[in-house]
mmCIF file of C-alpha atoms in Angstrom:
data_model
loop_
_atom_site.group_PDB
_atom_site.id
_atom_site.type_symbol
_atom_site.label_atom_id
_atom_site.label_comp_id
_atom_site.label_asym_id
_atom_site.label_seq_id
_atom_site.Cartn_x
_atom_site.Cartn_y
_atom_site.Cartn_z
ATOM 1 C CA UNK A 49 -3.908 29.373 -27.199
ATOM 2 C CA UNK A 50 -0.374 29.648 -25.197
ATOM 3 C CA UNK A 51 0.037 32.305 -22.909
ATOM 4 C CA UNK A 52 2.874 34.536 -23.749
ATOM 5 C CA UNK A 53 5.466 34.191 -20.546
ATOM 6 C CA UNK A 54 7.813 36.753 -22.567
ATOM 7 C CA UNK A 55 7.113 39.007 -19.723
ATOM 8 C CA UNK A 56 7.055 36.579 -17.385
ATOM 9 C CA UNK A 57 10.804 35.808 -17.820
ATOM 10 C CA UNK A 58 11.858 39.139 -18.203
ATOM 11 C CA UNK A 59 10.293 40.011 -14.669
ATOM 12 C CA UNK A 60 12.115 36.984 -13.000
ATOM 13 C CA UNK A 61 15.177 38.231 -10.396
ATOM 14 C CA UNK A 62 17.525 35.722 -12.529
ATOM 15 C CA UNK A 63 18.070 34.780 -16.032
ATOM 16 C CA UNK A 64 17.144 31.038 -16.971
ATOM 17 C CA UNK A 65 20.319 29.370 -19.131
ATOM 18 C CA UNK A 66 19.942 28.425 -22.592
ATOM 19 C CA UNK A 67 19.146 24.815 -21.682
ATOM 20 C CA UNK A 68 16.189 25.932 -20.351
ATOM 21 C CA UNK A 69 14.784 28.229 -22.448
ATOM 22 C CA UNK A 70 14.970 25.769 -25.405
ATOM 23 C CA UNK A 71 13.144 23.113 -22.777
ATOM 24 C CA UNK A 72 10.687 26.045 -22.684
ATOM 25 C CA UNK A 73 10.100 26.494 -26.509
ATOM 26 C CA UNK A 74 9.869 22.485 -26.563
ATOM 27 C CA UNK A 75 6.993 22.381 -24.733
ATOM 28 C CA UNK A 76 5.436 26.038 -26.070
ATOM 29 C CA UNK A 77 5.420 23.866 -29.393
ATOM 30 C CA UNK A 78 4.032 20.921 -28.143
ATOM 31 C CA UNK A 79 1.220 23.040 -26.580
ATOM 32 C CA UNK A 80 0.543 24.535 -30.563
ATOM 33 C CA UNK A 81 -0.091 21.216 -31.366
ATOM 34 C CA UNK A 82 -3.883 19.972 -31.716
ATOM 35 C CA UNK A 83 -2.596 16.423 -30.477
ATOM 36 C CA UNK A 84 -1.825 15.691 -26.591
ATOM 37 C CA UNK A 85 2.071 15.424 -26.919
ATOM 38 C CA UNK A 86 4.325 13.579 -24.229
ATOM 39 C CA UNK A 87 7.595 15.206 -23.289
ATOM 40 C CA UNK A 88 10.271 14.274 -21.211
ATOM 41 C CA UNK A 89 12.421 16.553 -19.303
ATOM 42 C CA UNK A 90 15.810 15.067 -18.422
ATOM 43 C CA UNK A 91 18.508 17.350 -16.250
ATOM 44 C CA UNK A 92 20.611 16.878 -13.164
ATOM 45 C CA UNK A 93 19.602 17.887 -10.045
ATOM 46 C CA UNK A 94 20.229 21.892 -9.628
ATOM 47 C CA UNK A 95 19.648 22.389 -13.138
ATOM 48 C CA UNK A 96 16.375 24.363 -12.819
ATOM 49 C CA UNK A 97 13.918 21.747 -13.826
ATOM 50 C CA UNK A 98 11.654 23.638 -11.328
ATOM 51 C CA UNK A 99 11.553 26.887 -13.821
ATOM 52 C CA UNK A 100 10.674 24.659 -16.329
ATOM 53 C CA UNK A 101 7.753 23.535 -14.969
ATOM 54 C CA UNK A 102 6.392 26.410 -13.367
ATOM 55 C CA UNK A 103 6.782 28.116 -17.135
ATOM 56 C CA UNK A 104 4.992 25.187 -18.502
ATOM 57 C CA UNK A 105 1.898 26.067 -16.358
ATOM 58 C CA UNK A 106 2.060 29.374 -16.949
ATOM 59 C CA UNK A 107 2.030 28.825 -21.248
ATOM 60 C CA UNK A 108 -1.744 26.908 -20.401
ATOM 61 C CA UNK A 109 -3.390 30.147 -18.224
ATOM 62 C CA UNK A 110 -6.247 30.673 -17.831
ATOM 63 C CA UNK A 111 -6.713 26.698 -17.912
ATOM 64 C CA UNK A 112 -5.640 24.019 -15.653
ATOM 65 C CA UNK A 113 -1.789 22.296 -15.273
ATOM 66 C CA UNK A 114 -1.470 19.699 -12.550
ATOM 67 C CA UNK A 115 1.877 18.805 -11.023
ATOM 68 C CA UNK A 116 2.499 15.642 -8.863
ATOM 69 C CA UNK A 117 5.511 14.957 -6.744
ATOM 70 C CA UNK A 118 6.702 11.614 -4.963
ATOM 71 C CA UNK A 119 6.278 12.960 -1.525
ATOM 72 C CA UNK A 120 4.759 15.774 0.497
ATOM 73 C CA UNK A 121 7.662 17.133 0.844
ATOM 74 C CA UNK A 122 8.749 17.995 -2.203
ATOM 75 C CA UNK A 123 5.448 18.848 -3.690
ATOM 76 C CA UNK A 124 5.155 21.535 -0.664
ATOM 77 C CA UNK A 125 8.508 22.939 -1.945
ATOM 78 C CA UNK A 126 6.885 22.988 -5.373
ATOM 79 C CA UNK A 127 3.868 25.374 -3.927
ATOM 80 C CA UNK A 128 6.646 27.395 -2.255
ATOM 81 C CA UNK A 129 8.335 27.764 -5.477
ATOM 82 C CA UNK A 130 4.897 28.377 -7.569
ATOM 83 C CA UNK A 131 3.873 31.035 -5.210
ATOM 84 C CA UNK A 132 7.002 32.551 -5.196
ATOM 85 C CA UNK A 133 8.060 32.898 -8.768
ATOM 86 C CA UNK A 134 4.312 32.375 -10.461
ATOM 87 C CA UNK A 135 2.496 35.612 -11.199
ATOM 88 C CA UNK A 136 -0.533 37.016 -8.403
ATOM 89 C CA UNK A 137 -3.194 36.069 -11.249
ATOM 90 C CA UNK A 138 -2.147 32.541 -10.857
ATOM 91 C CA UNK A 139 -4.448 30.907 -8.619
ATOM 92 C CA UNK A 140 -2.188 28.121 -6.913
ATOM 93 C CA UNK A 141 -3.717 25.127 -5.106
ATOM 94 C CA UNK A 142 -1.883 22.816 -2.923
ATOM 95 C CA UNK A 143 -3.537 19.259 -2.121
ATOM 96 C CA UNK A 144 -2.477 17.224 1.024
ATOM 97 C CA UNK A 145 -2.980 13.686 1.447
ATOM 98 C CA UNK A 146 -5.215 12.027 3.911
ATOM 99 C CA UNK A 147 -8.157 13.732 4.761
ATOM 100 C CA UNK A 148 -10.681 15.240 2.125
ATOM 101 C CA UNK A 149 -10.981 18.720 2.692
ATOM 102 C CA UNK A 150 -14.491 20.704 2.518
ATOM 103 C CA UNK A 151 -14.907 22.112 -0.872
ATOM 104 C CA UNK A 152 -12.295 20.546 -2.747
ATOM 105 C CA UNK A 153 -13.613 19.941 -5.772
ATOM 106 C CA UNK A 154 -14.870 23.517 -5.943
ATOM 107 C CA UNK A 155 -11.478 24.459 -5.866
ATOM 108 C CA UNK A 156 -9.839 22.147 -7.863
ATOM 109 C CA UNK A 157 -12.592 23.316 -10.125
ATOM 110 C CA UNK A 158 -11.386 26.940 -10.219
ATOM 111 C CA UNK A 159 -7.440 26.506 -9.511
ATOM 112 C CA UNK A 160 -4.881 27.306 -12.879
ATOM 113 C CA UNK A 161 -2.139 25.135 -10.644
ATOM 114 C CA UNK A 162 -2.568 22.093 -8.856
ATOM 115 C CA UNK A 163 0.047 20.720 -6.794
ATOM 116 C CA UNK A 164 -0.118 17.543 -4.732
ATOM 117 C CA UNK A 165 1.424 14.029 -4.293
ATOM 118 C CA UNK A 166 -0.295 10.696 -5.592
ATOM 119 C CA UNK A 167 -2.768 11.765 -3.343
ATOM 120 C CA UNK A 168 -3.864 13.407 -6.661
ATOM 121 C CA UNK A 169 -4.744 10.042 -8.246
ATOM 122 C CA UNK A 170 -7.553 9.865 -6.036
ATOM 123 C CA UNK A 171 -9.832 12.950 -7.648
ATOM 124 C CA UNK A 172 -12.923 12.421 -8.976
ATOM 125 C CA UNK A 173 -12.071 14.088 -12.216
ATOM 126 C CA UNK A 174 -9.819 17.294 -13.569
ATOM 127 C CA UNK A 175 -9.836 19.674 -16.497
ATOM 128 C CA UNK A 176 -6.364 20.057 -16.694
ATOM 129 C CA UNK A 177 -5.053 20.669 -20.207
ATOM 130 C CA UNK A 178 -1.737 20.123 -18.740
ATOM 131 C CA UNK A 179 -0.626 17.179 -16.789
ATOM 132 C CA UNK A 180 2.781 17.219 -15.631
ATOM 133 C CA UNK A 181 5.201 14.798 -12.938
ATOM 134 C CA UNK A 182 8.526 15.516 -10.745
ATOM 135 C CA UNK A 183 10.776 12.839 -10.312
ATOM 136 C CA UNK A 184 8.890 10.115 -12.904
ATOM 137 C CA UNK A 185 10.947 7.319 -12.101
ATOM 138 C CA UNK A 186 9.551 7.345 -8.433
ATOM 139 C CA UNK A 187 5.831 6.437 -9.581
ATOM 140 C CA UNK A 188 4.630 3.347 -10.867
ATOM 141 C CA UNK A 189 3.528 3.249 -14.796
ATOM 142 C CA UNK A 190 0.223 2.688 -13.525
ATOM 143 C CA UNK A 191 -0.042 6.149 -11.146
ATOM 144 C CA UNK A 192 1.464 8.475 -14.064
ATOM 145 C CA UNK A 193 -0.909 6.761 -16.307
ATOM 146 C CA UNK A 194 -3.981 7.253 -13.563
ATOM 147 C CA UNK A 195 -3.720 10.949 -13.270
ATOM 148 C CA UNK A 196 -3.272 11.556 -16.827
ATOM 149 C CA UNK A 197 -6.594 9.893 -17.666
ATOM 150 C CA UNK A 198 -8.687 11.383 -15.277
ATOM 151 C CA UNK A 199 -8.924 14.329 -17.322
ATOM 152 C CA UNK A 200 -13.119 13.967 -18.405
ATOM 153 C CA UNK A 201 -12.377 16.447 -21.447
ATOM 154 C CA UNK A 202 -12.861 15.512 -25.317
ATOM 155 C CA UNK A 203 -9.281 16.134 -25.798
ATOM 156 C CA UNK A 204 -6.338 13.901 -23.993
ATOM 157 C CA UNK A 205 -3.966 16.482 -21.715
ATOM 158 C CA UNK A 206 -0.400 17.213 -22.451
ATOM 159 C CA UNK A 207 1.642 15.040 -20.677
ATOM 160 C CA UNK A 208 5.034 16.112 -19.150
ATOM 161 C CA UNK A 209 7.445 14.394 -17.083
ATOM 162 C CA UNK A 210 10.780 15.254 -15.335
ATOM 163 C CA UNK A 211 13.584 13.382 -14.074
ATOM 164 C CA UNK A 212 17.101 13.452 -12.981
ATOM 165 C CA UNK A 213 17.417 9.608 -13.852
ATOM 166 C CA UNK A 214 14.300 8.165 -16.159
ATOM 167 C CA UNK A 215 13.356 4.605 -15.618
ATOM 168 C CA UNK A 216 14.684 2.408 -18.703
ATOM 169 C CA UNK A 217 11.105 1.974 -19.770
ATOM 170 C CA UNK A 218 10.856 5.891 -20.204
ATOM 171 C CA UNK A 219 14.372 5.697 -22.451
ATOM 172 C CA UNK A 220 13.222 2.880 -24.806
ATOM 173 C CA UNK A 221 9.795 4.783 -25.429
ATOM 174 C CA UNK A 222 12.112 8.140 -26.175
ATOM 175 C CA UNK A 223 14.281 5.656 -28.426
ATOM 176 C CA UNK A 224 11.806 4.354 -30.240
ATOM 177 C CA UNK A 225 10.212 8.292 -30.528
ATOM 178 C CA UNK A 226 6.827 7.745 -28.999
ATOM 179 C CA UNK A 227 8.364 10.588 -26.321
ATOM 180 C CA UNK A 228 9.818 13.665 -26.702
ATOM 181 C CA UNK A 229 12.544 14.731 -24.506
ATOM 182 C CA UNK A 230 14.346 17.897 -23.864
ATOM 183 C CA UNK A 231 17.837 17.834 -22.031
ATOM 184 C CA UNK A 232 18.872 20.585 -19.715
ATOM 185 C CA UNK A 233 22.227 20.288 -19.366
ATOM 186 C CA UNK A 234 23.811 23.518 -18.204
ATOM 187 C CA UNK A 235 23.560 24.597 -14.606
ATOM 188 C CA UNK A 236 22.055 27.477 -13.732
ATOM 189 C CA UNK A 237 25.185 29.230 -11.878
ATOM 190 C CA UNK A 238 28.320 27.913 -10.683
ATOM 191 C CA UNK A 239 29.308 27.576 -7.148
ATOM 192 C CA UNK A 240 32.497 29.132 -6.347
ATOM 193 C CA UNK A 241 34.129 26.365 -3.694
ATOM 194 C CA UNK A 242 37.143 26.931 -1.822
ATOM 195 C CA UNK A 243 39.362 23.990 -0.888
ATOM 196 C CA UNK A 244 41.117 24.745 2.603
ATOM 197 C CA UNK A 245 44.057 22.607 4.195
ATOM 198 C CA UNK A 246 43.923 22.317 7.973
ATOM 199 C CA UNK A 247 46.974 21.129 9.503
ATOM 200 C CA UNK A 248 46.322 19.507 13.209
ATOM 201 C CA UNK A 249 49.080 20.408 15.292
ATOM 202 C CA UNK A 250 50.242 18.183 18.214
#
């Protein structure tokens, strides 16, 4: 079943564009389907690929989506986000690199978000449902590949990936239709800028 984010996005302090909310109902029917589907997410930077994904994980609740970014960096600002704009009953875990922390599997085990870098490749095992990746064409076809089959389920997760600039590999497969893609196009809001002329005198 998908979770109904309906409320959700009516509760959010914005309102996502068009471009989004059809990126939104893309995946919502990929997740209908009995079949893992792979989806592509294509959109500038500033477009609000970050909604996207955060709505994404929300339409698998009470299961598992995991997210990987290219560095810690940006999959900190992904938590941020995720605890920021993701409901309370969300239970959000962030994963650092490096050391193994005490427990971890536990609460991989009980977390409906998991957020880390390729660090992530390194788990045992996950039951994510939902397997999702920011900034695709900055991992290897072998890493997205890695953390999409350690899911130990009967059934193969859903596979989504975003990027401002896919790899050509990513375009031929979307080409030849073994991907689906959704493009968000529209920006979000546009910034008023103000052009001023400074003369130097003497």
């Amino acid at each position: 079943n998908v979770f109904n984010i309906a409320n959700w996005l009516k509760d959010l302090p914005f309102s996502l564009t068009k471009d989004q909310l059809n990126a939104l109902k893309d995946i919502e029917k990929d997740l209908h389907s009995k079949e893992a589907k792979r989806r592509v997410i294509m959109g500038d930077v500033g477009c609000g690929k970050t909604l996207v994904l955060l709505g994404a994980a929300l339409m698998v609740y009470p299961k598992q989506a995991i997210l990987m970014a290219p560095t810690s960096i940006l999959a900190y600002q992904l938590y941020e986000e995720a605890k920021k704009f993701l409901p309370d009953f969300m239970n959000i875990l962030f994963i650092k690199g490096g050391k193994k922390e005490k427990d971890l599997e536990q609460n991989i085990q009980k977390a409906n978000l998991v957020i880390g870098t390729h660090a992530l490749i390194h788990l045992e095992s996950h039951n994510a449902v939902l397997v999702m990746i920011d900034e695709q064409h900055r991992f290897g076809s072998a890493q997205r590949e890695k953390i999409h089959s350690l899911n130990k389920q009967e059934f193969a997760p859903h596979f989504i990936q975003f990027s401002a600039t896919p790899i050509p590999r990513t375009l031929s497969m979307i080409q030849s239709e073994l991907l689906n893609f959704s493009f968000i196009k529209q920006m979000p809001f546009k910034k008023d800028i103000t052009t001023y002329c400074i003369q130097n005198e003497g």
